[in-house]
Coordinates of C-alpha atoms in Angstrom, one line a residue:
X1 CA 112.8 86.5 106.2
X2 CA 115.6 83.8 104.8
X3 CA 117.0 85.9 102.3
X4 CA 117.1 88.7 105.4
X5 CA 118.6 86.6 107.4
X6 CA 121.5 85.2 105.2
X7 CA 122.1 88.8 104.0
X8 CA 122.3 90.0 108.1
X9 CA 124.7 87.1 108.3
X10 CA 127.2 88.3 105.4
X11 CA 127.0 91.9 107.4
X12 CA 124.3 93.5 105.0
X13 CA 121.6 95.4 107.0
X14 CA 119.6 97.4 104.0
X15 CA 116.4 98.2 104.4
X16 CA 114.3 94.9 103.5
X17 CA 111.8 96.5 100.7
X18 CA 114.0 99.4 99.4
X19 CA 117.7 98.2 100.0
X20 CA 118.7 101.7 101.5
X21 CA 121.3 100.9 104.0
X22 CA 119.5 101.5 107.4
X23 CA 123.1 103.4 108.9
X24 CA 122.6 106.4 106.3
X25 CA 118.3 106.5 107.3
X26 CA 117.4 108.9 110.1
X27 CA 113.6 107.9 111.8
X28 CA 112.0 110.5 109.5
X29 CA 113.5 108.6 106.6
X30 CA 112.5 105.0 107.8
X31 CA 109.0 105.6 108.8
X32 CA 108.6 107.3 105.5
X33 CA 110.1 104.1 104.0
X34 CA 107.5 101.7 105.7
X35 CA 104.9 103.9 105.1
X36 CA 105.6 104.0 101.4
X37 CA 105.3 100.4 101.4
X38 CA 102.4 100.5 103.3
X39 CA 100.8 102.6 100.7
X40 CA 101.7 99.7 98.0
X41 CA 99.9 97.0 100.4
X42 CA 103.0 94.8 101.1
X43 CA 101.7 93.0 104.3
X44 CA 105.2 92.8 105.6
X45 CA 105.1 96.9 106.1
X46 CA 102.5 96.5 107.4
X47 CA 103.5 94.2 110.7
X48 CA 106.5 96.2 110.5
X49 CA 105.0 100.0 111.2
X50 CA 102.8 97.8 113.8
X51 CA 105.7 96.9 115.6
X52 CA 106.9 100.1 115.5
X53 CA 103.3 101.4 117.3
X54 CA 103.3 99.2 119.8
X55 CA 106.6 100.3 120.9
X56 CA 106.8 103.7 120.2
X57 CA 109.5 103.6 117.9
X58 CA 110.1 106.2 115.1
X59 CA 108.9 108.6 116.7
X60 CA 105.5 107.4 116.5
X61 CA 103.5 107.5 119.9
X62 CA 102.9 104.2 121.3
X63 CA 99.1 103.1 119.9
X64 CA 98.7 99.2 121.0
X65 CA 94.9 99.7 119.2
X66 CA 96.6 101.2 116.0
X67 CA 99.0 98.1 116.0
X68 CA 96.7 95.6 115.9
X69 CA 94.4 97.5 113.2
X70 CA 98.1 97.5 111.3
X71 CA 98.8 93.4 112.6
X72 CA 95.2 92.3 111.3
X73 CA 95.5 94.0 107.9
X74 CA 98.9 92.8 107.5
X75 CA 97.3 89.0 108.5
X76 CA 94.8 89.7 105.6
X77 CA 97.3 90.6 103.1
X78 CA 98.9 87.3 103.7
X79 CA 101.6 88.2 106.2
X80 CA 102.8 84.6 108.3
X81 CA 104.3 87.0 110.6
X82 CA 101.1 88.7 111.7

């Protein structure tokens, strides 16, 4: 989250895993960003699509149950945020 941070700081605000600058990404083309790195296991994408289940963001439908299942996985994986 540092290097996030810092880069938020100097005005950047890319996508964290894929760099595409989140202005230009519709919600289509973010969800299909975190699910792509879901697909690779990062646990990060994980707790990220769970945070966007639990509050219905994306376009998603909000699913508390789904975002937890997404929250523990991502806690297996190794995320500290989960």
């Amino acid at each position: 989250k540092g290097c996030n941070m810092a880069a938020q700081k100097r005005g950047m605000y890319d996508c964290p895993f894929c760099r595409t600058p989140v202005a230009e990404a519709n919600d289509y083309m973010k969800l299909a960003m975190i699910q792509k790195r879901v697909a690779k296991k990062d646990p990060d994408a994980f707790y990220h699509l769970g945070t966007k289940y639990v509050h219905g963001e994306l376009g998603l439908q909000k699913d508390v149950q789904r975002a937890v299942k997404l929250w523990t996985e991502a806690a297996e994986l190794g995320s500290i945020d989960a």
